[in-house]
PDB file of C-alpha atoms in Angstrom:
ATOM      1  CA  MET J   1       9.245 151.809 205.879  1.00 95.00           C
ATOM      2  CA  LEU J   2       6.795 151.441 202.995  1.00 95.00           C
ATOM      3  CA  ALA J   3       6.925 150.137 199.436  1.00 96.00           C
ATOM      4  CA  VAL J   4       5.374 151.850 196.420  1.00 96.00           C
ATOM      5  CA  LYS J   5       5.020 150.415 192.908  1.00 95.00           C
ATOM      6  CA  ILE J   6       7.369 152.285 190.575  1.00 95.00           C
ATOM      7  CA  HIS J   7       4.544 153.577 188.330  1.00 93.00           C
ATOM      8  CA  GLU J   8       3.004 155.216 191.432  1.00 94.00           C
ATOM      9  CA  TYR J   9       6.171 157.197 192.187  1.00 95.00           C
ATOM     10  CA  PRO J  10       7.365 160.332 190.316  1.00 95.00           C
ATOM     11  CA  ALA J  11       9.524 159.104 187.432  1.00 94.00           C
ATOM     12  CA  GLU J  12      11.981 162.012 187.563  1.00 95.00           C
ATOM     13  CA  LYS J  13      12.685 161.549 191.273  1.00 95.00           C
ATOM     14  CA  LEU J  14      13.169 157.821 190.793  1.00 96.00           C
ATOM     15  CA  GLN J  15      15.513 158.313 187.840  1.00 96.00           C
ATOM     16  CA  ASN J  16      17.582 160.925 189.682  1.00 96.00           C
ATOM     17  CA  PHE J  17      18.032 158.535 192.604  1.00 97.00           C
ATOM     18  CA  LEU J  18      18.997 155.538 190.483  1.00 97.00           C
ATOM     19  CA  LYS J  19      21.423 157.477 188.285  1.00 97.00           C
ATOM     20  CA  LYS J  20      23.569 158.194 191.375  1.00 96.00           C
ATOM     21  CA  HIS J  21      24.158 154.442 191.761  1.00 96.00           C
ATOM     22  CA  GLU J  22      23.558 153.235 188.213  1.00 97.00           C
ATOM     23  CA  LYS J  23      26.871 151.498 187.515  1.00 95.00           C
ATOM     24  CA  ASN J  24      26.127 149.076 190.404  1.00 95.00           C
ATOM     25  CA  CYS J  25      22.621 148.160 189.203  1.00 96.00           C
ATOM     26  CA  VAL J  26      22.273 148.579 185.427  1.00 97.00           C
ATOM     27  CA  GLN J  27      19.989 145.537 185.161  1.00 96.00           C
ATOM     28  CA  LEU J  28      17.598 147.058 187.680  1.00 96.00           C
ATOM     29  CA  CYS J  29      17.742 150.449 185.932  1.00 97.00           C
ATOM     30  CA  SER J  30      16.900 148.792 182.628  1.00 96.00           C
ATOM     31  CA  SER J  31      13.867 147.127 184.229  1.00 95.00           C
ATOM     32  CA  VAL J  32      12.739 150.478 185.631  1.00 95.00           C
ATOM     33  CA  LYS J  33      13.127 152.117 182.211  1.00 93.00           C
ATOM     34  CA  HIS J  34      10.777 149.493 180.781  1.00 90.00           C
ATOM     35  CA  ASN J  35       8.342 149.829 183.706  1.00 87.00           C
ATOM     36  CA  GLU J  36       8.408 146.099 184.419  1.00 86.00           C
ATOM     37  CA  ASN J  37       6.217 144.495 187.079  1.00 85.00           C
ATOM     38  CA  ASN J  38       7.216 143.728 190.664  1.00 91.00           C
ATOM     39  CA  LEU J  39       9.483 146.760 191.012  1.00 96.00           C
ATOM     40  CA  TYR J  40       9.172 148.793 194.180  1.00 97.00           C
ATOM     41  CA  VAL J  41      10.423 152.095 195.501  1.00 97.00           C
ATOM     42  CA  LEU J  42      11.157 151.873 199.230  1.00 97.00           C
ATOM     43  CA  LEU J  43      10.471 154.984 201.328  1.00 97.00           C
ATOM     44  CA  GLU J  44      11.635 155.562 204.875  1.00 94.00           C
ATOM     45  CA  ASP J  45       8.233 157.076 205.680  1.00 91.00           C
ATOM     46  CA  GLU J  46       5.362 158.889 203.965  1.00 89.00           C
ATOM     47  CA  LYS J  47       7.166 162.246 204.209  1.00 90.00           C
ATOM     48  CA  SER J  48      10.385 161.062 202.530  1.00 91.00           C
ATOM     49  CA  GLU J  49      11.687 163.423 199.857  1.00 89.00           C
ATOM     50  CA  GLU J  50      13.555 160.737 197.907  1.00 93.00           C
ATOM     51  CA  PRO J  51      13.704 156.932 197.768  1.00 96.00           C
ATOM     52  CA  TRP J  52      15.424 154.904 200.462  1.00 97.00           C
ATOM     53  CA  GLY J  53      15.990 152.181 197.876  1.00 97.00           C
ATOM     54  CA  VAL J  54      14.628 150.318 194.850  1.00 98.00           C
ATOM     55  CA  ILE J  55      14.149 146.568 194.503  1.00 97.00           C
ATOM     56  CA  SER J  56      12.707 143.956 192.139  1.00 95.00           C
ATOM     57  CA  THR J  57      11.047 140.963 193.744  1.00 91.00           C
ATOM     58  CA  GLU J  58      10.006 138.521 191.016  1.00 84.00           C
ATOM     59  CA  HIS J  59      12.135 135.344 191.037  1.00 87.00           C
ATOM     60  CA  SER J  60      15.470 137.158 190.655  1.00 94.00           C
ATOM     61  CA  ILE J  61      16.000 139.934 193.196  1.00 97.00           C
ATOM     62  CA  TYR J  62      17.895 142.951 191.869  1.00 97.00           C
ATOM     63  CA  HIS J  63      18.484 145.845 194.214  1.00 97.00           C
ATOM     64  CA  CYS J  64      19.693 149.399 194.689  1.00 97.00           C
ATOM     65  CA  LEU J  65      19.831 149.792 198.470  1.00 97.00           C
ATOM     66  CA  PRO J  66      22.700 152.177 199.308  1.00 96.00           C
ATOM     67  CA  ASN J  67      21.230 152.876 202.752  1.00 95.00           C
ATOM     68  CA  LEU J  68      21.231 149.216 203.800  1.00 96.00           C
ATOM     69  CA  LYS J  69      24.518 148.939 205.708  1.00 93.00           C
ATOM     70  CA  SER J  70      23.563 146.244 208.241  1.00 93.00           C
ATOM     71  CA  ALA J  71      20.584 144.250 209.538  1.00 89.00           C
ATOM     72  CA  ASN J  72      17.537 146.525 209.503  1.00 94.00           C
ATOM     73  CA  PRO J  73      14.272 145.293 211.076  1.00 96.00           C
ATOM     74  CA  GLU J  74      12.149 147.824 209.187  1.00 96.00           C
ATOM     75  CA  PHE J  75      13.637 146.825 205.845  1.00 97.00           C
ATOM     76  CA  GLU J  76      13.325 143.137 206.687  1.00 97.00           C
ATOM     77  CA  LYS J  77       9.639 143.501 207.515  1.00 96.00           C
ATOM     78  CA  CYS J  78       8.962 145.449 204.327  1.00 96.00           C
ATOM     79  CA  PHE J  79      11.014 143.068 202.167  1.00 96.00           C
ATOM     80  CA  ASN J  80       9.247 139.987 203.556  1.00 95.00           C
ATOM     81  CA  SER J  81       5.894 141.500 202.619  1.00 95.00           C
ATOM     82  CA  LEU J  82       6.983 141.777 198.964  1.00 95.00           C
ATOM     83  CA  ILE J  83       8.611 138.449 198.134  1.00 93.00           C
ATOM     84  CA  GLY J  84       6.792 135.439 196.737  1.00 89.00           C
ATOM     85  CA  LYS J  85       7.170 131.714 197.360  1.00 90.00           C
ATOM     86  CA  LYS J  86       9.879 131.176 194.722  1.00 92.00           C
ATOM     87  CA  ILE J  87      13.255 132.924 194.630  1.00 94.00           C
ATOM     88  CA  ASN J  88      15.786 131.961 191.956  1.00 94.00           C
ATOM     89  CA  SER J  89      18.624 134.344 192.771  1.00 96.00           C
ATOM     90  CA  VAL J  90      19.812 137.525 194.472  1.00 97.00           C
ATOM     91  CA  VAL J  91      21.942 139.715 192.211  1.00 97.00           C
ATOM     92  CA  GLY J  92      23.843 142.881 193.073  1.00 96.00           C
ATOM     93  CA  GLU J  93      26.396 144.654 195.237  1.00 96.00           C
ATOM     94  CA  LYS J  94      28.055 142.117 197.524  1.00 97.00           C
ATOM     95  CA  GLU J  95      27.458 143.419 201.064  1.00 97.00           C
ATOM     96  CA  VAL J  96      23.800 144.266 200.443  1.00 97.00           C
ATOM     97  CA  SER J  97      23.242 140.910 198.735  1.00 97.00           C
ATOM     98  CA  LYS J  98      24.659 139.127 201.796  1.00 97.00           C
ATOM     99  CA  ILE J  99      22.136 140.902 204.022  1.00 97.00           C
ATOM    100  CA  ILE J 100      19.252 139.950 201.709  1.00 97.00           C
ATOM    101  CA  VAL J 101      20.413 136.331 201.515  1.00 97.00           C
ATOM    102  CA  GLY J 102      20.500 136.256 205.332  1.00 97.00           C
ATOM    103  CA  ILE J 103      16.890 137.425 205.476  1.00 97.00           C
ATOM    104  CA  LEU J 104      15.841 134.780 202.949  1.00 96.00           C
ATOM    105  CA  GLU J 105      17.595 132.049 204.923  1.00 97.00           C
ATOM    106  CA  LYS J 106      15.444 132.992 207.932  1.00 96.00           C
ATOM    107  CA  LYS J 107      12.430 132.356 205.692  1.00 94.00           C
ATOM    108  CA  LYS J 108      13.824 128.858 204.926  1.00 94.00           C
ATOM    109  CA  PHE J 109      15.005 129.676 201.411  1.00 95.00           C
ATOM    110  CA  LYS J 110      18.115 127.545 200.834  1.00 96.00           C
ATOM    111  CA  PRO J 111      21.096 128.977 198.888  1.00 96.00           C
ATOM    112  CA  TYR J 112      22.458 126.574 196.277  1.00 95.00           C
ATOM    113  CA  CYS J 113      25.692 128.383 195.441  1.00 95.00           C
ATOM    114  CA  THR J 114      27.214 131.851 195.386  1.00 96.00           C
ATOM    115  CA  ASN J 115      29.472 133.385 192.735  1.00 95.00           C
ATOM    116  CA  GLU J 116      31.601 136.402 193.643  1.00 96.00           C
ATOM    117  CA  TYR J 117      32.721 138.988 191.111  1.00 97.00           C
ATOM    118  CA  PHE J 118      34.625 142.214 190.705  1.00 97.00           C
ATOM    119  CA  LEU J 119      32.644 145.070 189.212  1.00 96.00           C
ATOM    120  CA  MET J 120      34.770 146.759 186.533  1.00 97.00           C
ATOM    121  CA  THR J 121      34.064 150.060 184.792  1.00 96.00           C
ATOM    122  CA  LYS J 122      35.351 151.915 181.746  1.00 90.00           C
ATOM    123  CA  GLU J 123      34.306 155.477 180.964  1.00 82.00           C
ATOM    124  CA  ASP J 124      35.887 156.077 177.504  1.00 75.00           C
ATOM    125  CA  ASP J 125      37.495 154.238 174.605  1.00 64.00           C
ATOM    126  CA  SER J 126      41.051 155.380 175.229  1.00 63.00           C
ATOM    127  CA  ALA J 127      43.922 152.930 174.685  1.00 58.00           C
ATOM    128  CA  LEU J 128      41.899 150.743 172.310  1.00 62.00           C
ATOM    129  CA  PRO J 129      43.417 149.966 168.901  1.00 58.00           C
ATOM    130  CA  PRO J 130      41.072 149.926 165.893  1.00 56.00           C
ATOM    131  CA  PRO J 131      39.327 146.519 165.887  1.00 56.00           C
ATOM    132  CA  ALA J 132      40.196 145.742 162.264  1.00 53.00           C
ATOM    133  CA  SER J 133      43.905 145.909 163.073  1.00 55.00           C
ATOM    134  CA  LEU J 134      43.543 142.854 165.313  1.00 60.00           C
ATOM    135  CA  LEU J 135      42.227 140.548 162.567  1.00 73.00           C
ATOM    136  CA  SER J 136      44.672 139.070 160.093  1.00 69.00           C
ATOM    137  CA  MET J 137      43.285 135.711 158.921  1.00 73.00           C
ATOM    138  CA  GLY J 138      40.174 136.791 157.013  1.00 77.00           C
ATOM    139  CA  GLU J 139      37.939 136.850 160.099  1.00 87.00           C
ATOM    140  CA  GLU J 140      34.844 139.043 160.028  1.00 88.00           C
ATOM    141  CA  ILE J 141      33.066 140.990 162.773  1.00 91.00           C
ATOM    142  CA  VAL J 142      29.304 140.402 162.523  1.00 93.00           C
ATOM    143  CA  SER J 143      26.577 142.457 164.170  1.00 95.00           C
ATOM    144  CA  CYS J 144      23.882 139.850 164.848  1.00 97.00           C
ATOM    145  CA  ASN J 145      20.172 139.974 164.091  1.00 96.00           C
ATOM    146  CA  ASN J 146      17.311 137.484 164.231  1.00 95.00           C
ATOM    147  CA  THR J 147      18.598 135.555 161.215  1.00 96.00           C
ATOM    148  CA  HIS J 148      21.676 134.517 163.224  1.00 97.00           C
ATOM    149  CA  ALA J 149      19.839 132.753 166.074  1.00 97.00           C
ATOM    150  CA  GLU J 150      20.840 129.197 165.139  1.00 97.00           C
ATOM    151  CA  ASP J 151      24.399 130.240 164.270  1.00 97.00           C
ATOM    152  CA  LEU J 152      24.742 131.585 167.825  1.00 97.00           C
ATOM    153  CA  PHE J 153      23.455 128.437 169.505  1.00 98.00           C
ATOM    154  CA  ASP J 154      26.724 126.587 170.172  1.00 97.00           C
ATOM    155  CA  LEU J 155      28.568 129.650 171.494  1.00 97.00           C
ATOM    156  CA  GLN J 156      25.695 130.655 173.752  1.00 97.00           C
ATOM    157  CA  PHE J 157      25.164 127.107 174.995  1.00 97.00           C
ATOM    158  CA  HIS J 158      28.769 126.755 176.103  1.00 96.00           C
ATOM    159  CA  TYR J 159      28.872 130.281 177.541  1.00 96.00           C
ATOM    160  CA  LEU J 160      25.804 129.622 179.688  1.00 96.00           C
ATOM    161  CA  LYS J 161      27.039 126.179 180.717  1.00 94.00           C
ATOM    162  CA  GLU J 162      30.520 127.381 181.726  1.00 92.00           C
ATOM    163  CA  GLU J 163      29.830 130.864 183.065  1.00 91.00           C
ATOM    164  CA  VAL J 164      26.192 131.176 184.154  1.00 91.00           C
ATOM    165  CA  ILE J 165      24.364 127.962 185.051  1.00 91.00           C
ATOM    166  CA  PRO J 166      25.233 126.774 188.593  1.00 90.00           C
ATOM    167  CA  PRO J 167      27.269 123.540 188.807  1.00 88.00           C
ATOM    168  CA  GLY J 168      25.171 120.390 188.693  1.00 89.00           C
ATOM    169  CA  ARG J 169      22.206 121.989 186.958  1.00 91.00           C
ATOM    170  CA  LYS J 170      21.212 121.005 183.440  1.00 91.00           C
ATOM    171  CA  ILE J 171      20.618 123.403 180.574  1.00 94.00           C
ATOM    172  CA  SER J 172      17.969 122.712 177.946  1.00 96.00           C
ATOM    173  CA  ASP J 173      18.040 123.627 174.267  1.00 97.00           C
ATOM    174  CA  PHE J 174      14.768 125.484 174.807  1.00 97.00           C
ATOM    175  CA  TYR J 175      16.365 127.650 177.502  1.00 96.00           C
ATOM    176  CA  VAL J 176      19.326 128.477 175.271  1.00 97.00           C
ATOM    177  CA  ARG J 177      17.105 129.415 172.332  1.00 97.00           C
ATOM    178  CA  SER J 178      14.879 131.553 174.546  1.00 97.00           C
ATOM    179  CA  ASN J 179      17.973 133.281 175.899  1.00 96.00           C
ATOM    180  CA  ILE J 180      19.255 133.983 172.370  1.00 97.00           C
ATOM    181  CA  LYS J 181      15.855 135.266 171.269  1.00 97.00           C
ATOM    182  CA  SER J 182      15.787 137.730 174.175  1.00 96.00           C
ATOM    183  CA  LEU J 183      19.341 138.909 173.458  1.00 97.00           C
ATOM    184  CA  LEU J 184      18.652 139.531 169.786  1.00 97.00           C
ATOM    185  CA  LYS J 185      15.436 141.388 170.599  1.00 96.00           C
ATOM    186  CA  ASN J 186      16.706 143.616 173.404  1.00 95.00           C
ATOM    187  CA  GLN J 187      20.503 143.760 173.272  1.00 97.00           C
ATOM    188  CA  LYS J 188      23.446 144.219 170.929  1.00 97.00           C
ATOM    189  CA  VAL J 189      25.408 141.081 169.982  1.00 98.00           C
ATOM    190  CA  PHE J 190      28.737 141.050 168.133  1.00 97.00           C
ATOM    191  CA  VAL J 191      30.529 137.897 166.961  1.00 97.00           C
ATOM    192  CA  ILE J 192      33.626 136.964 164.997  1.00 95.00           C
ATOM    193  CA  GLU J 193      33.107 134.593 162.091  1.00 94.00           C
ATOM    194  CA  SER J 194      36.061 132.423 161.108  1.00 91.00           C
ATOM    195  CA  ASP J 195      36.227 129.267 159.011  1.00 87.00           C
ATOM    196  CA  GLY J 196      32.552 129.704 158.156  1.00 90.00           C
ATOM    197  CA  LYS J 197      31.249 129.682 161.741  1.00 94.00           C
ATOM    198  CA  PHE J 198      30.828 131.952 164.765  1.00 96.00           C
ATOM    199  CA  VAL J 199      33.782 131.432 167.096  1.00 96.00           C
ATOM    200  CA  SER J 200      33.682 134.352 169.564  1.00 96.00           C
ATOM    201  CA  LYS J 201      30.964 136.593 170.988  1.00 97.00           C
ATOM    202  CA  VAL J 202      30.147 139.509 173.256  1.00 97.00           C
ATOM    203  CA  ASN J 203      26.878 141.282 173.997  1.00 98.00           C
ATOM    204  CA  THR J 204      25.224 143.907 176.123  1.00 98.00           C
ATOM    205  CA  ASN J 205      23.278 142.544 179.091  1.00 96.00           C
ATOM    206  CA  ALA J 206      21.418 145.668 180.149  1.00 97.00           C
ATOM    207  CA  ILE J 207      21.137 149.262 178.955  1.00 97.00           C
ATOM    208  CA  GLY J 208      20.607 152.031 181.491  1.00 96.00           C
ATOM    209  CA  TRP J 209      20.553 155.790 181.149  1.00 97.00           C
ATOM    210  CA  ASP J 210      24.292 156.503 181.388  1.00 96.00           C
ATOM    211  CA  TRP J 211      25.774 153.014 181.691  1.00 97.00           C
ATOM    212  CA  VAL J 212      25.636 149.814 179.642  1.00 97.00           C
ATOM    213  CA  GLN J 213      26.395 146.441 181.202  1.00 98.00           C
ATOM    214  CA  ILE J 214      28.491 144.146 179.010  1.00 97.00           C
ATOM    215  CA  GLY J 215      28.418 140.361 179.257  1.00 96.00           C
ATOM    216  CA  GLY J 216      28.406 137.130 177.294  1.00 96.00           C
ATOM    217  CA  VAL J 217      32.144 137.287 176.593  1.00 96.00           C
ATOM    218  CA  TYR J 218      33.074 133.867 175.244  1.00 96.00           C
ATOM    219  CA  THR J 219      35.401 132.311 172.646  1.00 96.00           C
ATOM    220  CA  ASP J 220      35.370 128.723 171.370  1.00 95.00           C
ATOM    221  CA  GLN J 221      38.246 126.881 173.033  1.00 93.00           C
ATOM    222  CA  LEU J 222      39.869 126.054 169.671  1.00 93.00           C
ATOM    223  CA  TYR J 223      40.065 129.753 168.767  1.00 92.00           C
ATOM    224  CA  ARG J 224      41.381 131.273 171.972  1.00 91.00           C
ATOM    225  CA  ARG J 225      44.575 133.344 172.274  1.00 89.00           C
ATOM    226  CA  ASN J 226      43.860 135.111 168.994  1.00 88.00           C
ATOM    227  CA  GLY J 227      42.748 138.410 170.529  1.00 88.00           C
ATOM    228  CA  TYR J 228      39.119 137.856 169.519  1.00 92.00           C
ATOM    229  CA  SER J 229      37.534 138.915 172.821  1.00 93.00           C
ATOM    230  CA  TYR J 230      39.713 142.031 172.848  1.00 91.00           C
ATOM    231  CA  CYS J 231      38.601 142.824 169.315  1.00 91.00           C
ATOM    232  CA  LEU J 232      34.891 142.379 170.055  1.00 94.00           C
ATOM    233  CA  LEU J 233      35.043 144.291 173.323  1.00 93.00           C
ATOM    234  CA  SER J 234      36.842 147.120 171.555  1.00 90.00           C
ATOM    235  CA  THR J 235      34.073 147.223 168.940  1.00 91.00           C
ATOM    236  CA  LEU J 236      31.285 147.187 171.514  1.00 94.00           C
ATOM    237  CA  CYS J 237      32.917 149.694 173.882  1.00 92.00           C
ATOM    238  CA  ARG J 238      33.448 152.143 171.026  1.00 90.00           C
ATOM    239  CA  ARG J 239      29.801 151.859 170.061  1.00 92.00           C
ATOM    240  CA  ILE J 240      28.656 152.419 173.665  1.00 94.00           C
ATOM    241  CA  ASN J 241      30.965 155.412 174.151  1.00 91.00           C
ATOM    242  CA  LYS J 242      29.821 156.925 170.848  1.00 90.00           C
ATOM    243  CA  GLN J 243      26.281 156.906 172.250  1.00 92.00           C
ATOM    244  CA  GLY J 244      27.487 158.929 175.240  1.00 92.00           C
ATOM    245  CA  ARG J 245      27.320 156.028 177.677  1.00 95.00           C
ATOM    246  CA  LYS J 246      29.925 154.267 179.828  1.00 96.00           C
ATOM    247  CA  CYS J 247      30.748 150.561 180.133  1.00 96.00           C
ATOM    248  CA  VAL J 248      30.463 148.266 183.131  1.00 97.00           C
ATOM    249  CA  LEU J 249      30.848 144.501 183.536  1.00 97.00           C
ATOM    250  CA  PHE J 250      31.449 141.984 186.290  1.00 95.00           C
ATOM    251  CA  VAL J 251      34.027 139.228 186.228  1.00 96.00           C
ATOM    252  CA  LYS J 252      34.448 136.197 188.482  1.00 94.00           C
ATOM    253  CA  LYS J 253      37.121 136.734 191.097  1.00 95.00           C
ATOM    254  CA  LYS J 254      38.726 133.418 190.132  1.00 92.00           C
ATOM    255  CA  ASN J 255      38.921 134.312 186.439  1.00 93.00           C
ATOM    256  CA  THR J 256      42.358 135.927 186.356  1.00 94.00           C
ATOM    257  CA  PRO J 257      42.799 135.769 182.544  1.00 92.00           C
ATOM    258  CA  ALA J 258      39.557 137.702 182.025  1.00 94.00           C
ATOM    259  CA  GLN J 259      40.540 140.275 184.650  1.00 95.00           C
ATOM    260  CA  ASN J 260      43.874 140.750 182.885  1.00 93.00           C
ATOM    261  CA  LEU J 261      42.082 141.276 179.564  1.00 92.00           C
ATOM    262  CA  TYR J 262      39.731 143.887 181.001  1.00 93.00           C
ATOM    263  CA  GLU J 263      42.538 145.716 182.779  1.00 92.00           C
ATOM    264  CA  LYS J 264      44.487 145.740 179.499  1.00 89.00           C
ATOM    265  CA  MET J 265      41.473 147.525 178.034  1.00 89.00           C
ATOM    266  CA  ASN J 266      41.555 150.117 180.820  1.00 89.00           C
ATOM    267  CA  PHE J 267      38.641 148.724 182.845  1.00 94.00           C
ATOM    268  CA  LYS J 268      39.067 149.534 186.537  1.00 94.00           C
ATOM    269  CA  LYS J 269      37.863 147.509 189.518  1.00 95.00           C
ATOM    270  CA  SER J 270      35.227 149.604 191.237  1.00 94.00           C
ATOM    271  CA  GLY J 271      33.386 147.290 193.596  1.00 95.00           C
ATOM    272  CA  GLU J 272      32.334 143.756 194.448  1.00 96.00           C
ATOM    273  CA  TYR J 273      29.320 141.933 193.066  1.00 95.00           C
ATOM    274  CA  GLN J 274      27.573 138.732 194.069  1.00 96.00           C
ATOM    275  CA  ILE J 275      25.029 136.319 192.613  1.00 97.00           C
ATOM    276  CA  THR J 276      23.469 133.772 194.961  1.00 97.00           C
ATOM    277  CA  TYR J 277      21.356 131.001 193.448  1.00 96.00           C
ATOM    278  CA  PHE J 278      18.675 129.189 195.463  1.00 96.00           C
ATOM    279  CA  GLU J 279      17.419 125.617 195.459  1.00 92.00           C
TER     280      GLU J 279
END
């Protein structure tokens, strides 16, 4: 098995391969679209007609490895030649992620915690009421831009603290502001404004060719049970579908209320996802 930098591999062949598996790896596809560094196409041998897999290896490992079904010495050797001294996380389809984590443990990388998710997909905007019909108390849907960075701070801080940052780890104001800056530059962010402040949010996390990954779904605790997340998701899904793309997200297996919301919106469970964080 050999690894080739993505810019050294035919773009059309790479795109055709990834689009077959895109809903499982939108973040990776987005990185490929932007030709980011430390992305590799894996080939079974020099005569291979199409990729065996695609992987990113800088800090957070994202992967599209549909051919990795069990321990594979050739893959392990190739993978070990690509990784650096620092790994923050492994992100992707559950069974493949478990194999990668096992390889890293052999190299003395120590997992800190693992979160398990359901992957959920939605291919059209059927069964969604018009967003405006869900608001009755003078609330306003806002499409955010750079001028809203500070207004987003509290929502994003609590979202990251409760849903993203591993237990026991601290979150700095600088990290939150950097995260918001990246979202506003590269993604779409919708919020609901009520009582003069932002109280609920949703955003895209990654934009592929045919699929868009949704994330950042969070409502201030004092404003929950008002249908705000449903309203924002409806708005965002409609926008994504209008662009000819489909929606995908992942939800923690323990988060039954969120699963119920997504199923109400006609999202379907279509796989299992895993994020493992390292010390």
